[in-house]
Amino acid sequence: RGKCNLAGWWQNELGSEMLVFNANSKGNFSGEYYTAVSSAQKPIETSPLRGSQHLDEDGKCTFGFTVNWSKFSDSTTVFVGQRFEDHRGQEVLKTGWLLRHKVNSLHDDWQATRVGTNIFTRLNCKEE
Ligand code: BTN
Protein backbone atom coordinates (compact mmCIF):
# COMPACT_ATOMS: atom_id res chain seq x y z
CA ARG A 1 0.00 0.00 0.00
CA GLY A 2 1.81 3.09 -1.27
CA LYS A 3 1.33 6.70 -0.29
CA CYS A 4 -0.99 7.35 -3.20
CA ASN A 5 -3.57 4.73 -2.41
CA LEU A 6 -6.97 5.93 -3.66
CA ALA A 7 -8.82 2.77 -2.64
CA GLY A 8 -11.85 3.22 -0.39
CA TRP A 9 -14.91 5.41 -0.02
CA TRP A 10 -14.90 9.09 -0.99
CA GLN A 11 -17.53 11.82 -0.88
CA ASN A 12 -17.56 15.18 -2.67
CA GLU A 13 -19.19 18.51 -1.81
CA LEU A 14 -22.33 17.58 -3.75
CA GLY A 15 -22.81 14.50 -1.59
CA SER A 16 -21.83 12.11 -4.37
CA GLU A 17 -20.04 8.98 -3.17
CA MET A 18 -17.56 6.70 -4.88
CA LEU A 19 -15.90 3.45 -3.97
CA VAL A 20 -12.46 2.98 -5.51
CA PHE A 21 -10.96 -0.50 -5.68
CA ASN A 22 -7.23 -1.21 -5.32
CA ALA A 23 -5.10 -0.15 -8.28
CA ASN A 24 -3.01 -2.80 -10.00
CA SER A 25 0.77 -2.57 -10.42
CA LYS A 26 0.33 -0.36 -13.48
CA GLY A 27 -1.97 2.08 -11.66
CA ASN A 28 -5.19 0.99 -13.32
CA PHE A 29 -8.24 0.88 -11.10
CA SER A 30 -12.00 0.48 -11.18
CA GLY A 31 -14.78 1.54 -8.88
CA GLU A 32 -18.39 2.54 -8.42
CA TYR A 33 -19.86 6.04 -8.43
CA TYR A 34 -23.13 7.11 -6.85
CA THR A 35 -23.91 10.66 -7.96
CA ALA A 36 -26.09 12.81 -5.71
CA VAL A 37 -27.23 14.92 -8.67
CA SER A 38 -28.28 14.20 -12.22
CA SER A 39 -29.69 15.95 -15.26
CA ALA A 40 -31.12 12.72 -16.64
CA GLN A 41 -34.79 11.75 -16.56
CA LYS A 42 -34.36 8.26 -15.12
CA PRO A 43 -33.64 7.60 -11.43
CA ILE A 44 -29.99 7.64 -10.42
CA GLU A 45 -28.17 4.32 -10.22
CA THR A 46 -24.69 3.30 -9.12
CA SER A 47 -22.38 3.59 -12.12
CA PRO A 48 -19.03 1.97 -12.98
CA LEU A 49 -15.80 3.93 -13.19
CA ARG A 50 -12.44 3.05 -14.74
CA GLY A 51 -9.29 5.00 -13.99
CA SER A 52 -5.55 5.28 -14.13
CA GLN A 53 -3.22 6.81 -11.55
CA HIS A 54 0.43 7.53 -11.07
CA LEU A 55 2.13 5.56 -8.31
CA ASP A 56 4.36 8.35 -6.95
CA GLU A 57 5.80 7.86 -3.49
CA ASP A 58 5.26 11.49 -2.41
CA GLY A 59 1.49 11.06 -2.02
CA LYS A 60 0.66 13.77 -4.55
CA CYS A 61 -0.13 11.59 -7.52
CA THR A 62 -2.29 12.64 -10.44
CA PHE A 63 -5.05 10.40 -11.77
CA GLY A 64 -8.00 10.28 -14.12
CA PHE A 65 -11.15 8.22 -14.38
CA THR A 66 -14.21 7.88 -16.59
CA VAL A 67 -17.73 7.28 -15.30
CA ASN A 68 -20.19 5.61 -17.67
CA TRP A 69 -23.72 6.55 -16.58
CA SER A 70 -25.41 4.18 -19.03
CA LYS A 71 -27.74 2.64 -16.45
CA PHE A 72 -29.76 5.89 -16.37
CA SER A 73 -28.17 8.50 -18.66
CA ASP A 74 -26.68 8.90 -22.15
CA SER A 75 -23.82 11.05 -20.88
CA THR A 76 -20.21 10.33 -19.93
CA THR A 77 -18.01 12.13 -17.38
CA VAL A 78 -14.23 12.20 -17.14
CA PHE A 79 -12.47 13.39 -14.00
CA VAL A 80 -8.82 14.36 -13.58
CA GLY A 81 -7.30 15.13 -10.25
CA GLN A 82 -4.54 15.03 -7.71
CA ARG A 83 -4.30 13.71 -4.17
CA PHE A 84 -3.14 16.01 -1.34
CA GLU A 85 -3.12 16.04 2.43
CA ASP A 86 -4.41 19.12 4.23
CA HIS A 87 -2.76 20.70 7.29
CA ARG A 88 -4.45 18.09 9.53
CA GLY A 89 -3.18 15.23 7.40
CA GLN A 90 -6.65 14.56 5.96
CA GLU A 91 -6.61 13.26 2.41
CA VAL A 92 -8.27 15.39 -0.26
CA LEU A 93 -8.74 14.79 -3.97
CA LYS A 94 -8.89 17.99 -6.00
CA THR A 95 -10.55 17.22 -9.31
CA GLY A 96 -11.91 18.77 -12.44
CA TRP A 97 -14.50 17.13 -14.68
CA LEU A 98 -15.99 17.28 -18.14
CA LEU A 99 -19.51 15.95 -18.67
CA ARG A 100 -20.48 15.11 -22.22
CA HIS A 101 -24.19 15.07 -22.91
CA LYS A 102 -25.73 13.28 -25.85
CA VAL A 103 -27.18 15.75 -28.32
CA ASN A 104 -29.24 14.86 -31.34
CA SER A 105 -27.32 16.65 -34.06
CA LEU A 106 -24.01 18.18 -35.03
CA HIS A 107 -25.76 21.52 -34.85
CA ASP A 108 -26.23 21.06 -31.09
CA ASP A 109 -22.65 19.95 -30.44
CA TRP A 110 -21.72 23.37 -29.05
CA GLN A 111 -23.87 22.84 -25.96
CA ALA A 112 -22.90 19.26 -25.23
CA THR A 113 -20.04 19.69 -22.74
CA ARG A 114 -20.22 20.88 -19.13
CA VAL A 115 -17.20 21.55 -16.95
CA GLY A 116 -16.74 21.77 -13.22
CA THR A 117 -14.67 20.92 -10.18
CA ASN A 118 -15.20 18.54 -7.26
CA ILE A 119 -13.32 18.09 -3.99
CA PHE A 120 -13.42 14.59 -2.49
CA THR A 121 -12.63 13.61 1.09
CA ARG A 122 -12.55 10.18 2.73
CA LEU A 123 -16.03 9.02 3.72
CA ASN A 124 -15.16 6.39 6.31
CA CYS A 125 -11.99 7.78 7.82
CA LYS A 126 -11.30 6.19 11.18
CA GLU A 127 -11.23 8.84 13.91
CA GLU A 128 -8.68 7.83 16.51
C1 BTN B 1 -26.13 12.92 -15.97
O1 BTN B 1 -26.53 13.95 -15.39
O2 BTN B 1 -26.36 12.74 -17.18
C2 BTN B 1 -25.42 11.83 -15.23
C3 BTN B 1 -24.93 12.22 -13.88
C4 BTN B 1 -23.81 13.24 -13.90
C5 BTN B 1 -23.35 13.66 -12.52
C6 BTN B 1 -22.29 14.76 -12.54
S1 BTN B 1 -20.67 14.18 -13.00
C7 BTN B 1 -19.94 15.69 -12.46
C8 BTN B 1 -20.68 16.12 -11.21
N1 BTN B 1 -20.07 15.55 -10.02
C9 BTN B 1 -20.90 14.69 -9.42
O3 BTN B 1 -20.61 14.06 -8.38
N2 BTN B 1 -22.05 14.59 -10.08
C10 BTN B 1 -22.08 15.49 -11.22
Tab-separated table of C-alpha atoms and ligand atoms in Angstrom:
chain	number	residue	atom	x	y	z
A	1	ARG	CA	0.000	0.000	0.000
A	2	GLY	CA	1.810	3.091	-1.273
A	3	LYS	CA	1.326	6.699	-0.286
A	4	CYS	CA	-0.986	7.355	-3.205
A	5	ASN	CA	-3.573	4.733	-2.412
A	6	LEU	CA	-6.966	5.926	-3.660
A	7	ALA	CA	-8.820	2.772	-2.643
A	8	GLY	CA	-11.846	3.224	-0.393
A	9	TRP	CA	-14.912	5.409	-0.019
A	10	TRP	CA	-14.895	9.090	-0.986
A	11	GLN	CA	-17.533	11.821	-0.876
A	12	ASN	CA	-17.564	15.177	-2.666
A	13	GLU	CA	-19.187	18.514	-1.810
A	14	LEU	CA	-22.326	17.580	-3.754
A	15	GLY	CA	-22.807	14.503	-1.586
A	16	SER	CA	-21.826	12.111	-4.373
A	17	GLU	CA	-20.039	8.985	-3.175
A	18	MET	CA	-17.560	6.703	-4.879
A	19	LEU	CA	-15.898	3.452	-3.966
A	20	VAL	CA	-12.459	2.981	-5.512
A	21	PHE	CA	-10.958	-0.502	-5.683
A	22	ASN	CA	-7.234	-1.211	-5.315
A	23	ALA	CA	-5.100	-0.150	-8.284
A	24	ASN	CA	-3.014	-2.802	-9.996
A	25	SER	CA	0.773	-2.571	-10.417
A	26	LYS	CA	0.333	-0.360	-13.483
A	27	GLY	CA	-1.968	2.081	-11.655
A	28	ASN	CA	-5.190	0.986	-13.325
A	29	PHE	CA	-8.242	0.878	-11.097
A	30	SER	CA	-12.003	0.482	-11.177
A	31	GLY	CA	-14.776	1.539	-8.878
A	32	GLU	CA	-18.391	2.538	-8.416
A	33	TYR	CA	-19.857	6.037	-8.425
A	34	TYR	CA	-23.130	7.109	-6.851
A	35	THR	CA	-23.911	10.658	-7.962
A	36	ALA	CA	-26.091	12.806	-5.709
A	37	VAL	CA	-27.232	14.916	-8.667
A	38	SER	CA	-28.279	14.199	-12.220
A	39	SER	CA	-29.689	15.954	-15.261
A	40	ALA	CA	-31.117	12.718	-16.642
A	41	GLN	CA	-34.795	11.750	-16.560
A	42	LYS	CA	-34.364	8.257	-15.118
A	43	PRO	CA	-33.642	7.600	-11.430
A	44	ILE	CA	-29.991	7.643	-10.418
A	45	GLU	CA	-28.170	4.316	-10.219
A	46	THR	CA	-24.689	3.296	-9.124
A	47	SER	CA	-22.376	3.586	-12.125
A	48	PRO	CA	-19.034	1.966	-12.975
A	49	LEU	CA	-15.798	3.926	-13.185
A	50	ARG	CA	-12.438	3.052	-14.736
A	51	GLY	CA	-9.295	5.004	-13.989
A	52	SER	CA	-5.551	5.279	-14.134
A	53	GLN	CA	-3.225	6.809	-11.554
A	54	HIS	CA	0.434	7.531	-11.067
A	55	LEU	CA	2.134	5.562	-8.307
A	56	ASP	CA	4.356	8.353	-6.952
A	57	GLU	CA	5.796	7.860	-3.494
A	58	ASP	CA	5.263	11.489	-2.406
A	59	GLY	CA	1.494	11.056	-2.021
A	60	LYS	CA	0.661	13.773	-4.547
A	61	CYS	CA	-0.125	11.591	-7.522
A	62	THR	CA	-2.291	12.637	-10.442
A	63	PHE	CA	-5.053	10.403	-11.767
A	64	GLY	CA	-8.001	10.283	-14.120
A	65	PHE	CA	-11.155	8.217	-14.383
A	66	THR	CA	-14.209	7.877	-16.586
A	67	VAL	CA	-17.732	7.283	-15.303
A	68	ASN	CA	-20.188	5.607	-17.667
A	69	TRP	CA	-23.724	6.548	-16.578
A	70	SER	CA	-25.406	4.184	-19.028
A	71	LYS	CA	-27.745	2.644	-16.447
A	72	PHE	CA	-29.757	5.888	-16.375
A	73	SER	CA	-28.165	8.497	-18.660
A	74	ASP	CA	-26.681	8.899	-22.151
A	75	SER	CA	-23.823	11.051	-20.879
A	76	THR	CA	-20.214	10.330	-19.928
A	77	THR	CA	-18.011	12.126	-17.385
A	78	VAL	CA	-14.231	12.197	-17.142
A	79	PHE	CA	-12.472	13.391	-13.997
A	80	VAL	CA	-8.823	14.356	-13.584
A	81	GLY	CA	-7.301	15.126	-10.245
A	82	GLN	CA	-4.535	15.035	-7.712
A	83	ARG	CA	-4.304	13.714	-4.171
A	84	PHE	CA	-3.140	16.006	-1.342
A	85	GLU	CA	-3.119	16.044	2.431
A	86	ASP	CA	-4.414	19.119	4.235
A	87	HIS	CA	-2.759	20.704	7.292
A	88	ARG	CA	-4.453	18.094	9.528
A	89	GLY	CA	-3.182	15.234	7.401
A	90	GLN	CA	-6.651	14.556	5.963
A	91	GLU	CA	-6.613	13.261	2.413
A	92	VAL	CA	-8.266	15.393	-0.262
A	93	LEU	CA	-8.735	14.789	-3.970
A	94	LYS	CA	-8.892	17.991	-6.003
A	95	THR	CA	-10.550	17.216	-9.313
A	96	GLY	CA	-11.913	18.771	-12.439
A	97	TRP	CA	-14.496	17.126	-14.676
A	98	LEU	CA	-15.988	17.284	-18.144
A	99	LEU	CA	-19.507	15.951	-18.666
A	100	ARG	CA	-20.480	15.110	-22.217
A	101	HIS	CA	-24.193	15.069	-22.908
A	102	LYS	CA	-25.729	13.284	-25.848
A	103	VAL	CA	-27.181	15.749	-28.322
A	104	ASN	CA	-29.240	14.861	-31.338
A	105	SER	CA	-27.315	16.650	-34.064
A	106	LEU	CA	-24.012	18.180	-35.026
A	107	HIS	CA	-25.759	21.521	-34.854
A	108	ASP	CA	-26.232	21.059	-31.086
A	109	ASP	CA	-22.653	19.955	-30.440
A	110	TRP	CA	-21.719	23.374	-29.052
A	111	GLN	CA	-23.873	22.841	-25.961
A	112	ALA	CA	-22.903	19.258	-25.225
A	113	THR	CA	-20.036	19.686	-22.736
A	114	ARG	CA	-20.220	20.881	-19.126
A	115	VAL	CA	-17.202	21.553	-16.948
A	116	GLY	CA	-16.738	21.772	-13.218
A	117	THR	CA	-14.667	20.915	-10.179
A	118	ASN	CA	-15.202	18.541	-7.265
A	119	ILE	CA	-13.325	18.086	-3.992
A	120	PHE	CA	-13.418	14.587	-2.487
A	121	THR	CA	-12.635	13.612	1.094
A	122	ARG	CA	-12.551	10.178	2.727
A	123	LEU	CA	-16.031	9.021	3.718
A	124	ASN	CA	-15.159	6.392	6.313
A	125	CYS	CA	-11.988	7.776	7.815
A	126	LYS	CA	-11.301	6.191	11.179
A	127	GLU	CA	-11.234	8.843	13.907
A	128	GLU	CA	-8.681	7.827	16.509
B	1	BTN	C1	-26.135	12.919	-15.967
B	1	BTN	O1	-26.530	13.951	-15.390
B	1	BTN	O2	-26.362	12.742	-17.182
B	1	BTN	C2	-25.416	11.832	-15.228
B	1	BTN	C3	-24.932	12.222	-13.876
B	1	BTN	C4	-23.811	13.241	-13.904
B	1	BTN	C5	-23.350	13.655	-12.520
B	1	BTN	C6	-22.292	14.762	-12.542
B	1	BTN	S1	-20.673	14.183	-12.997
B	1	BTN	C7	-19.944	15.688	-12.458
B	1	BTN	C8	-20.683	16.125	-11.210
B	1	BTN	N1	-20.075	15.554	-10.016
B	1	BTN	C9	-20.896	14.690	-9.418
B	1	BTN	O3	-20.611	14.060	-8.381
B	1	BTN	N2	-22.055	14.588	-10.083
B	1	BTN	C10	-22.082	15.492	-11.222
